[in-house]
Amino acid sequence: MFKFSWKHLGLAAGLSLSLVVAGCGSDDDSATEDNASDNGEGDTNYSEEMDYTVTAIEPGAGVVQAAEDATEDYDSMEGWEVQTSSSGAMATTLGEAIKNEEPIVVTGWSPHWKFAKYDLKYLDDPEGTFGEAETINTVVREGLEDDMPEAYQVLDQFNWTPDDLEAVMLEISDGANPEEAAAEWIEENEDKVTEWTEGVDEVEGEDIELVYVEWDTEIGSTNVIGKVLEDLGYNVKVSPLDNAVMWQAVANGEADGMVAAWLPATHGDLYEQYEDEIIDLGPNLEGAKIGLVVPEYMDIDSIEDLEAK
Ligand code: PBE
């Protein structure tokens, strides 16, 4: 599942070893609870260098709310600011920080291509503010099963792995346009697509609208399932919205469905709000995760290793 985390555990061990060797004279057994890098002159205060700021994404994202919560839950994040922007801007800022080997904390999630492209790690979250492993669920409007049984069945049968989705995301981050990356993945993964469309008849140009948010994960997944529906004969529209509006659109029947419900925690509030007005078709992907993410070269491992302002 979290193949990147495992790989990076090894790297993290190597890194801390070299730091122990280099760090003679510093207080080796500083407890993480009391500001780990506040342990001797000359130590880097990453938090100050980062201006006590988390580089975040869109304001409506669950991971942004969780980061806000973390500033309350953790003494080490007292006085921190969660700076919102967009997923694209976050990725650019992360890339630049890494190029200059500067400290940075971002709101991160998996699956995501950034773990394949850079050496990154999740900060431990002993308070559980960012939740446990999650699923990404498919949610459709009431009445879809009667109105469009074929689309309903495909959406219900849609199921893939973090590796599948990451492959699509990597293509897109390397410059492919999302529709092309989706078409290519479909071509290369006929077995899977056949499972999703098993027992489903073709249709003749019926309109269907899927909604999503422009997060890298959702750009990948929505384009893939959209193309599968198109290949069955649907006239597919995919519309990017804000997170809360995406949920609302499915709940009030303006949109037919979405494959972007992160549960139980990330979108837990929205799920509770609309639970009675939507049809939850269950996970299309298992093993998703959100958290605070930093480059491997940073000598911290836990949110508790940050420092209050
Ligand atoms: N994300 C990606 C979303 C869910 C999908 C983690 C940025 C969020 O935080 O709401």
Short mmCIF file of C-alpha atoms and ligand atoms in Angstrom, two decimals, residues 57 60-64 87 108-109 215 217-218 243 260 262 266-267 290, ligand 1:
data_model
loop_
_atom_site.label_atom_id
_atom_site.label_comp_id
_atom_site.label_asym_id
_atom_site.label_seq_id
_atom_site.Cartn_x
_atom_site.Cartn_y
_atom_site.Cartn_z
CA ILE A 57 -3.72 23.88 -1.01
CA GLY A 60 -12.07 23.75 0.97
CA ALA A 61 -9.83 20.68 1.18
CA GLY A 62 -10.13 18.33 4.14
CA VAL A 63 -6.37 18.22 4.54
CA VAL A 64 -6.31 22.02 4.96
CA SER A 87 -2.61 22.14 -5.41
CA GLY A 108 0.20 16.17 1.49
CA TRP A 109 -1.75 13.13 0.45
CA TRP A 215 -6.67 17.86 -6.96
CA THR A 217 -5.79 12.49 -7.56
CA GLU A 218 -9.23 13.55 -8.71
CA ASN A 243 -15.06 20.61 -2.53
CA ALA A 260 -13.72 11.88 -5.00
CA TRP A 262 -12.28 10.81 0.95
CA THR A 266 -11.08 13.92 5.29
CA HIS A 267 -14.60 14.62 4.00
CA ILE A 290 -3.39 12.65 4.23
N1 PBE B 1 -6.98 15.99 -0.96
C1 PBE B 1 -6.99 15.17 -2.15
C2 PBE B 1 -8.40 16.21 -0.70
C3 PBE B 1 -9.01 14.92 -0.96
C4 PBE B 1 -8.28 14.48 -2.16
C5 PBE B 1 -6.35 15.19 0.10
C6 PBE B 1 -6.27 17.18 -1.23
C7 PBE B 1 -8.81 16.91 0.60
O1 PBE B 1 -7.94 17.18 1.42
O2 PBE B 1 -9.98 17.22 0.78
#
